[in-house]
Amino acid sequence: MVMNYLAKALRFGEGKKLKDLQLLVEQVNVLEDDVSKLSDAQLPEEMAKLAKRYEHGEALDLLLSEAFALTREAAKRALNMRHFDVQIMGGLVLSHGKIAEMATGEGKTLVATLPASLQSLTKKATHIITVNDYLAKRDASWMGPVYQALGLKVAAIGHDVSFMYDSEAGIDALRQISRREAYGCDVIYGTNSEFGFDYLRDNMVYNMQEKSQNGHPFAIVDEVDSILIDEARTPLIISGPAEKMGAIYRQFAKIAPTLKPDEDYELEEKTKTVWATDAGVAKVERALGIDNLYENIDAQLVNHLNQALRAHALYKKDVDYVIKDGEIIIVDEFTGRLMFGRRYSEGLHQAIEATEQVAIREENQTLATITLQNYFRLYEKLAGMTGTAATEADEFMHIYKLETVVVPTNRPMVRQDLADVIYKNDEAKFNAVVADVVERNRRGQPVLLGTISIEKSETLSRMLKRSGVPHNVLNAKQHEHEAEIIAQAGRKGAVTVATNMAGRGVDIVLGGNPQDKEEAGEVIAAGGLHVVGTERHEARRIDNQLRGRGGRQGDPGSTQFYISCEDDLMRLFAADRIKWVMEKFNLPDDQPIEHRLISKSIETAQRQVESYNFSIRKHVLEYDDVMNKQREVIYAERDKVLEHEDLGEQIKEFLSHVVEAAVAAHTVSEYPEQWELKDLFAYYHQFVPVNVSESDFDIQTLIRDEVTENLLNKAFEILEERRKELGQQEFTDLGRFILLDVITKRWTEHLSQIDYLQEGINLRAIGQRDPLVEFKAEAYDMFQELIEGIKEDCLRYIFRAQIAEQHHHSMLDEAVFDKAEYSAMREGQESDSTSSSGATPYVAPADKVGRNDPCPCGAVNPQTGKPMKYKKCCGREA
């Protein structure tokens, strides 16, 4: 009842909305005669004038009528297709950032040209989202002449390849271009996954020129219900192989016990922090056989050492953690409960696993992820088209703030929607379906059979074959092939078996060919396309989509659903009552029940399932919203690093934050003589390579601000020396690489920790605690640790990292664009992946000799017989 009231509220004032749209349509129509007098060359000139007016401050709404009139004229000339008034209405709805519900066959592909052309006046692109790569390429090629006539560029993006419309480029008038060039066009067609993955990829690059997308100004989502609802719960994931660090963790686990506290490392039990002294670092370098622990930023050797020392000296078995079934399980320090699903961050968990000699978990790691819900909420303006949105209007409004407007059909709908026919079991149902198809096929009437699964479509196909009925089977595996077949499903006597989603976005024309009037007439005389549903779907939208394939543009047609008590929906909600009726009246298995009241009860069951699924999607979004806010912060920080020419100020901010926090933590007492200065200076030294001692201060007159100022001044001096030593450009390049590398690695690790947290969080409900509240609190704490870790890691390397000339790879080189779940929902679409190998070392300018490279003078180390390193030979004097 509540859902009914909400649906009515959302439809309130619909009549007035349509009247307002009609007034705007009339304004476009008034301009049609004047625009038709323009020459072909004047159309793009007029669009350019409108763009100039927008640039000078005129509102887009005031330019709408003229832009629409020019687009309609371009379509008439380029495609011999004139936008109907209802298509203009659909374009208006999209331009206002709403969902246009338009029946199948009303020409939604042509409708999208209107708001896209209007958006081009802002010099910002329109992303048009399609359900598969074939449709993206087809629509860019098909609508390309319209955009070209207006002086606009149109592109299509697919997996690993992008195209731009070019009338001289061959059969489909598309020529291959780069991804970045594609996003520079005015209109870009592509699938939701390609746009989403490009966004994630853009936030993993190490150079601004590697980015492809230019923001998210406006998106038009075709089949909006399929993309924003059916696929909303499936995240887009870029994953990569976790670095095989097991051996390194074990090596450091052996080294840690050989180091002596106070001599080789300092520790603070209160904050569970540890840091190696210069003597300790030297010992570790000798043990590893390397010259500089800070040399390889990518290997994170300093972090491995710190975590190994923490695991050895600060974390105790059966106090901080237990070993259960060969796994390290954290113990909650406040409650003593085991925290299943939680793992220590920054490599500490792996270090403890190495210390305790249990298996170190090495698996694919998530490099970047986002749900489709949150990706599409990035857009400044979002709009959508579909034939079936009204049943989900409340979800569109709640999640995306999208209003749904039902646009009337161009011609009156004359399709007959027959009442459902219900049988006792599947066998009787399918026998009745086949008998109906045989009879209609004999009369020459085309029939489209919709099934909810590939298995059911194949069962039906076998039965039709036994009955001698020639037919085609489609099950959403080959989009291009299916589009050609589904387009011919309206031919005389054609029988097509399809899963409900197969061939979506393709019109079924009666007779198969618009030019063949004779065959079309015969099909119309036979009753038009008859659509058979072999089972009710749990969402009314899917049933309505299937119905909508018949009776397009005022064509005759009919639809009917055949249902059995063994169907999933019936079995769960209504089968018992119907079986009782059948048994009471002693009806045979092949005797159907046909009554509108039964159809109504089925729709009630569908509403219940829809409501339940909505609550699940809403719940998933509540969790993902936590990550989304964190994602926005991290990606904004990356952009800041990529865009800034001088990163000195940002590094100084990090220094100020870390030093001020350290001073505050070590000077809690009111009395300076009780301050933990020795620990403070040891902690400070792990970042800034300068020795500070208590003798540098007068304890009697000491104040906190003096300590902070002194430490910061020393740090800034060393930082300035570092800048002069490297030169401004190299210092900036080094700083940028360190910042990006640390952010990327720490964020990747954070995503893994969040995954573990989410896996086990629902167990908190056993302890009468709200899992979502717990998740938000712990994810926030973990994010604060992430930010602190990023700042500390950057400072460790900025003062000590050596510049080595090596080949550059990014984490993207090893990335896999994971569509496993995603593909399952789309019935057989193969997952996209790219892979290669490589790490992410800093790249020095090509004309420089790396400090660790063989010295150009050719000197050889007399003890080892190996070439001398530049830094220990001629580089020592440089």
Tab-separated table of C-alpha atoms in Angstrom, residues 314-609:
chain	number	residue	atom	x	y	z
A	314	LEU	CA	55.409	-5.321	20.108
A	315	TYR	CA	52.689	-7.812	19.098
A	316	LYS	CA	52.229	-10.874	21.294
A	317	LYS	CA	50.564	-14.174	20.490
A	318	ASP	CA	47.385	-14.881	22.542
A	319	VAL	CA	47.324	-11.220	23.594
A	320	ASP	CA	47.082	-9.188	20.395
A	321	TYR	CA	46.218	-12.131	18.161
A	322	VAL	CA	45.623	-15.870	18.148
A	323	ILE	CA	46.418	-18.576	15.616
A	324	LYS	CA	43.267	-20.415	14.549
A	325	ASP	CA	43.128	-22.930	11.683
A	326	GLY	CA	46.473	-21.691	10.405
A	327	GLU	CA	45.347	-18.034	10.297
A	328	ILE	CA	46.250	-15.001	12.387
A	329	ILE	CA	43.041	-13.681	13.997
A	330	ILE	CA	43.146	-10.271	15.697
A	331	VAL	CA	41.909	-9.991	19.301
A	332	ASP	CA	39.845	-6.892	20.166
A	333	GLU	CA	41.906	-5.122	22.853
A	334	PHE	CA	38.762	-3.811	24.603
A	335	THR	CA	36.406	-6.807	24.506
A	336	GLY	CA	38.765	-9.721	23.997
A	337	ARG	CA	36.608	-10.967	21.116
A	338	LEU	CA	38.159	-12.466	18.008
A	339	MET	CA	37.802	-10.045	15.075
A	340	PHE	CA	37.178	-12.355	12.140
A	341	GLY	CA	37.605	-10.629	8.776
A	342	ARG	CA	39.968	-7.953	10.099
A	343	ARG	CA	43.622	-7.749	9.114
A	344	TYR	CA	46.346	-5.394	10.304
A	345	SER	CA	47.299	-2.844	7.671
A	346	GLU	CA	50.581	-1.650	6.125
A	347	GLY	CA	51.993	-5.194	5.885
A	348	LEU	CA	51.922	-5.848	9.662
A	349	HIS	CA	49.569	-8.815	9.294
A	350	GLN	CA	51.883	-10.472	6.779
A	351	ALA	CA	54.880	-9.726	9.039
A	352	ILE	CA	53.135	-11.499	11.950
A	353	GLU	CA	52.277	-14.408	9.632
A	354	ALA	CA	55.981	-14.655	8.742
A	355	THR	CA	57.043	-14.410	12.410
A	356	GLU	CA	54.614	-17.172	13.407
A	357	GLN	CA	55.564	-19.236	10.320
A	358	VAL	CA	51.999	-19.637	9.071
A	359	ALA	CA	50.922	-19.265	5.439
A	360	ILE	CA	51.264	-15.692	4.180
A	361	ARG	CA	48.143	-14.733	2.270
A	362	GLU	CA	49.120	-13.750	-1.269
A	363	GLU	CA	46.216	-13.278	-3.628
A	364	ASN	CA	44.919	-10.924	-6.280
A	365	GLN	CA	44.475	-7.508	-4.823
A	366	THR	CA	41.954	-4.821	-5.691
A	367	LEU	CA	43.731	-1.827	-7.219
A	368	ALA	CA	40.624	0.286	-7.775
A	369	THR	CA	36.886	-0.226	-7.525
A	370	ILE	CA	33.604	1.661	-7.775
A	371	THR	CA	29.948	0.624	-8.014
A	372	LEU	CA	27.922	1.769	-11.015
A	373	GLN	CA	25.639	3.616	-8.601
A	374	ASN	CA	28.472	5.809	-7.370
A	375	TYR	CA	30.092	6.152	-10.784
A	376	PHE	CA	26.951	7.630	-12.317
A	377	ARG	CA	26.438	9.922	-9.340
A	378	LEU	CA	29.718	11.605	-10.357
A	379	TYR	CA	27.978	13.279	-13.313
A	380	GLU	CA	26.926	16.913	-12.996
A	381	LYS	CA	23.803	16.038	-14.970
A	382	LEU	CA	22.369	12.569	-15.513
A	383	ALA	CA	19.464	11.505	-17.716
A	384	GLY	CA	18.089	8.226	-18.998
A	385	MET	CA	15.805	6.534	-21.525
A	386	THR	CA	13.922	3.270	-21.368
A	387	GLY	CA	10.586	1.721	-22.197
A	388	THR	CA	10.119	0.623	-18.586
A	389	ALA	CA	11.048	3.011	-15.793
A	390	ALA	CA	7.763	3.924	-14.105
A	391	THR	CA	7.689	0.810	-11.884
A	392	GLU	CA	11.072	1.816	-10.398
A	393	ALA	CA	10.442	5.573	-10.244
A	394	ASP	CA	10.874	5.742	-6.468
A	395	GLU	CA	14.287	4.028	-6.621
A	396	PHE	CA	15.507	6.367	-9.371
A	397	MET	CA	14.434	9.333	-7.257
A	398	HIS	CA	15.882	8.000	-3.988
A	399	ILE	CA	19.285	6.829	-5.292
A	400	TYR	CA	19.964	9.159	-8.228
A	401	LYS	CA	17.550	12.084	-7.676
A	402	LEU	CA	16.131	11.314	-11.132
A	403	GLU	CA	12.519	12.119	-11.906
A	404	THR	CA	10.687	9.832	-14.349
A	405	VAL	CA	8.440	11.320	-17.058
A	406	VAL	CA	6.254	9.062	-19.196
A	407	VAL	CA	6.310	10.346	-22.794
A	408	PRO	CA	3.232	9.487	-24.913
A	409	THR	CA	3.602	7.311	-28.015
A	410	ASN	CA	3.640	8.840	-31.485
A	411	ARG	CA	0.707	6.664	-32.580
A	412	PRO	CA	-1.964	5.078	-30.341
A	413	MET	CA	-1.025	1.688	-28.898
A	414	VAL	CA	-3.275	-1.033	-30.394
A	415	ARG	CA	-1.432	-4.066	-29.057
A	416	GLN	CA	-3.558	-6.638	-27.204
A	417	ASP	CA	-2.148	-7.740	-23.843
A	418	LEU	CA	-3.943	-11.035	-23.169
A	419	ALA	CA	-4.511	-12.406	-19.673
A	420	ASP	CA	-1.976	-14.846	-18.220
A	421	VAL	CA	-2.595	-18.561	-18.753
A	422	ILE	CA	-1.653	-20.756	-15.770
A	423	TYR	CA	-0.847	-24.492	-15.813
A	424	LYS	CA	-0.187	-27.024	-13.052
A	425	ASN	CA	3.368	-27.902	-14.197
A	426	ASP	CA	6.143	-26.967	-16.650
A	427	GLU	CA	5.493	-29.842	-19.020
A	428	ALA	CA	1.865	-28.818	-19.608
A	429	LYS	CA	2.895	-25.175	-19.959
A	430	PHE	CA	5.560	-25.776	-22.596
A	431	ASN	CA	3.329	-28.162	-24.524
A	432	ALA	CA	0.682	-25.413	-24.673
A	433	VAL	CA	3.258	-22.832	-25.777
A	434	VAL	CA	4.494	-25.069	-28.599
A	435	ALA	CA	0.928	-25.830	-29.734
A	436	ASP	CA	0.160	-22.083	-29.839
A	437	VAL	CA	3.369	-21.374	-31.839
A	438	VAL	CA	2.616	-24.159	-34.335
A	439	GLU	CA	-0.854	-22.720	-35.010
A	440	ARG	CA	0.340	-19.109	-35.395
A	441	ASN	CA	3.272	-20.196	-37.544
A	442	ARG	CA	0.836	-22.006	-39.870
A	443	ARG	CA	-1.018	-18.681	-40.355
A	444	GLY	CA	2.252	-16.844	-41.088
A	445	GLN	CA	2.179	-14.771	-37.872
A	446	PRO	CA	5.663	-14.018	-36.473
A	447	VAL	CA	6.197	-15.135	-32.846
A	448	LEU	CA	8.805	-13.991	-30.318
A	449	LEU	CA	9.221	-16.308	-27.305
A	450	GLY	CA	10.839	-14.798	-24.190
A	451	THR	CA	12.518	-16.990	-21.540
A	452	ILE	CA	14.226	-16.002	-18.293
A	453	SER	CA	17.278	-18.246	-18.760
A	454	ILE	CA	19.473	-19.816	-21.416
A	455	GLU	CA	18.529	-23.283	-20.124
A	456	LYS	CA	14.794	-22.631	-20.644
A	457	SER	CA	15.401	-21.194	-24.130
A	458	GLU	CA	17.279	-24.349	-25.138
A	459	THR	CA	14.516	-26.608	-23.736
A	460	LEU	CA	11.911	-24.707	-25.750
A	461	SER	CA	14.108	-24.869	-28.851
A	462	ARG	CA	14.319	-28.695	-28.637
A	463	MET	CA	10.520	-28.965	-28.364
A	464	LEU	CA	9.987	-26.670	-31.368
A	465	LYS	CA	12.492	-28.699	-33.376
A	466	ARG	CA	10.576	-31.893	-32.603
A	467	SER	CA	7.384	-30.149	-33.799
A	468	GLY	CA	9.072	-29.187	-37.068
A	469	VAL	CA	8.975	-25.417	-36.456
A	470	PRO	CA	12.008	-23.602	-37.951
A	471	HIS	CA	13.270	-20.947	-35.512
A	472	ASN	CA	16.223	-18.867	-34.276
A	473	VAL	CA	17.608	-18.961	-30.714
A	474	LEU	CA	19.125	-15.892	-29.057
A	475	ASN	CA	20.592	-15.859	-25.582
A	476	ALA	CA	22.665	-12.674	-25.160
A	477	LYS	CA	26.017	-14.129	-26.221
A	478	GLN	CA	26.802	-12.483	-29.588
A	479	HIS	CA	25.413	-8.949	-29.594
A	480	GLU	CA	26.050	-8.092	-33.247
A	481	HIS	CA	24.718	-11.403	-34.555
A	482	GLU	CA	21.682	-11.158	-32.260
A	483	ALA	CA	20.862	-7.635	-33.376
A	484	GLU	CA	20.646	-8.825	-36.981
A	485	ILE	CA	18.409	-11.779	-36.038
A	486	ILE	CA	16.096	-9.865	-33.682
A	487	ALA	CA	15.583	-7.198	-36.355
A	488	GLN	CA	14.194	-9.962	-38.610
A	489	ALA	CA	11.891	-11.420	-35.912
A	490	GLY	CA	8.922	-9.621	-37.496
A	491	ARG	CA	9.131	-11.442	-40.827
A	492	LYS	CA	6.236	-13.573	-41.989
A	493	GLY	CA	6.202	-16.898	-40.118
A	494	ALA	CA	9.421	-16.105	-38.162
A	495	VAL	CA	9.776	-17.816	-34.782
A	496	THR	CA	12.443	-16.443	-32.451
A	497	VAL	CA	13.334	-17.838	-29.007
A	498	ALA	CA	15.204	-15.285	-26.877
A	499	THR	CA	16.227	-14.627	-23.307
A	500	ASN	CA	14.470	-11.508	-22.090
A	501	MET	CA	17.571	-9.313	-22.504
A	502	ALA	CA	18.765	-10.634	-25.876
A	503	GLY	CA	18.843	-8.107	-28.711
A	504	ARG	CA	17.762	-5.243	-26.471
A	505	GLY	CA	17.913	-1.855	-28.152
A	506	VAL	CA	17.061	-3.215	-31.626
A	507	ASP	CA	13.684	-2.565	-33.296
A	508	ILE	CA	11.580	-5.416	-34.686
A	509	VAL	CA	10.045	-4.230	-37.954
A	510	LEU	CA	6.980	-6.065	-39.276
A	511	GLY	CA	7.965	-7.802	-42.504
A	512	GLY	CA	11.647	-7.468	-41.565
A	513	ASN	CA	12.307	-4.789	-44.197
A	514	PRO	CA	10.621	-1.332	-44.128
A	515	GLN	CA	10.735	-1.269	-47.948
A	516	ASP	CA	8.865	-4.590	-48.329
A	517	LYS	CA	5.287	-3.279	-48.024
A	518	GLU	CA	3.725	-6.488	-49.347
A	519	GLU	CA	5.193	-8.772	-46.673
A	520	ALA	CA	4.483	-6.178	-43.973
A	521	GLY	CA	0.856	-6.168	-45.063
A	522	GLU	CA	0.644	-9.956	-44.825
A	523	VAL	CA	2.105	-9.890	-41.311
A	524	ILE	CA	-0.357	-7.177	-40.241
A	525	ALA	CA	-3.238	-9.253	-41.651
A	526	ALA	CA	-2.013	-12.232	-39.601
A	527	GLY	CA	-2.184	-10.120	-36.402
A	528	GLY	CA	1.291	-8.559	-36.204
A	529	LEU	CA	4.042	-9.807	-33.904
A	530	HIS	CA	2.846	-12.123	-31.133
A	531	VAL	CA	5.037	-12.057	-28.024
A	532	VAL	CA	4.941	-15.031	-25.642
A	533	GLY	CA	6.370	-14.864	-22.128
A	534	THR	CA	7.134	-18.355	-20.806
A	535	GLU	CA	7.502	-17.206	-17.205
A	536	ARG	CA	6.913	-14.084	-15.152
A	537	HIS	CA	10.113	-12.358	-14.054
A	538	GLU	CA	10.520	-11.156	-10.480
A	539	ALA	CA	10.614	-7.564	-11.789
A	540	ARG	CA	7.597	-6.190	-13.676
A	541	ARG	CA	9.962	-4.109	-15.792
A	542	ILE	CA	11.434	-7.171	-17.463
A	543	ASP	CA	7.952	-8.449	-18.337
A	544	ASN	CA	7.013	-5.023	-19.697
A	545	GLN	CA	10.199	-4.924	-21.799
A	546	LEU	CA	9.226	-8.228	-23.373
A	547	ARG	CA	5.672	-7.000	-24.048
A	548	GLY	CA	7.081	-3.792	-25.523
A	549	ARG	CA	8.742	-5.643	-28.395
A	550	GLY	CA	5.314	-5.992	-29.989
A	551	GLY	CA	2.963	-3.242	-31.175
A	552	ARG	CA	5.661	-0.659	-31.948
A	553	GLN	CA	4.652	2.652	-33.563
A	554	GLY	CA	0.946	1.756	-33.611
A	555	ASP	CA	1.536	-1.647	-35.262
A	556	PRO	CA	-0.912	-4.458	-34.409
A	557	GLY	CA	0.347	-7.181	-32.114
A	558	SER	CA	-0.452	-9.266	-29.077
A	559	THR	CA	1.257	-10.566	-25.940
A	560	GLN	CA	0.537	-13.375	-23.489
A	561	PHE	CA	2.312	-15.007	-20.555
A	562	TYR	CA	2.232	-18.752	-19.972
A	563	ILE	CA	2.834	-19.625	-16.335
A	564	SER	CA	3.163	-22.855	-14.336
A	565	CYS	CA	2.908	-23.530	-10.613
A	566	GLU	CA	6.527	-24.759	-10.820
A	567	ASP	CA	7.864	-21.329	-11.901
A	568	ASP	CA	10.090	-19.746	-9.228
A	569	LEU	CA	7.865	-16.730	-8.649
A	570	MET	CA	4.686	-18.850	-8.437
A	571	ARG	CA	6.316	-21.479	-6.234
A	572	LEU	CA	7.412	-18.858	-3.721
A	573	PHE	CA	4.284	-16.711	-3.623
A	574	ALA	CA	1.098	-18.091	-5.124
A	575	ALA	CA	1.352	-21.743	-6.211
A	576	ASP	CA	-0.400	-23.309	-3.213
A	577	ARG	CA	-3.636	-21.325	-3.682
A	578	ILE	CA	-3.797	-21.992	-7.423
A	579	LYS	CA	-3.012	-25.705	-6.991
A	580	TRP	CA	-5.803	-25.863	-4.404
A	581	VAL	CA	-8.271	-24.429	-6.971
A	582	MET	CA	-7.116	-26.907	-9.635
A	583	GLU	CA	-7.380	-29.896	-7.308
A	584	LYS	CA	-10.758	-28.804	-5.864
A	585	PHE	CA	-12.302	-28.703	-9.331
A	586	ASN	CA	-10.342	-31.795	-10.412
A	587	LEU	CA	-8.821	-30.002	-13.406
A	588	PRO	CA	-6.458	-32.036	-15.629
A	589	ASP	CA	-2.786	-30.929	-15.954
A	590	ASP	CA	-3.304	-29.507	-19.427
A	591	GLN	CA	-6.367	-27.468	-18.415
A	592	PRO	CA	-5.286	-23.830	-17.910
A	593	ILE	CA	-6.675	-21.228	-15.543
A	594	GLU	CA	-7.077	-17.821	-17.115
A	595	HIS	CA	-8.280	-14.964	-14.911
A	596	ARG	CA	-7.317	-11.317	-14.424
A	597	LEU	CA	-7.388	-11.757	-10.614
A	598	ILE	CA	-4.571	-14.304	-10.843
A	599	SER	CA	-2.514	-11.893	-12.963
A	600	LYS	CA	-3.138	-9.254	-10.275
A	601	SER	CA	-1.916	-11.573	-7.491
A	602	ILE	CA	1.239	-12.273	-9.509
A	603	GLU	CA	1.885	-8.542	-9.905
A	604	THR	CA	1.479	-8.152	-6.133
A	605	ALA	CA	4.130	-10.847	-5.636
A	606	GLN	CA	6.408	-9.016	-8.102
A	607	ARG	CA	6.002	-5.773	-6.163
A	608	GLN	CA	7.095	-7.542	-2.976
A	609	VAL	CA	10.207	-8.922	-4.665
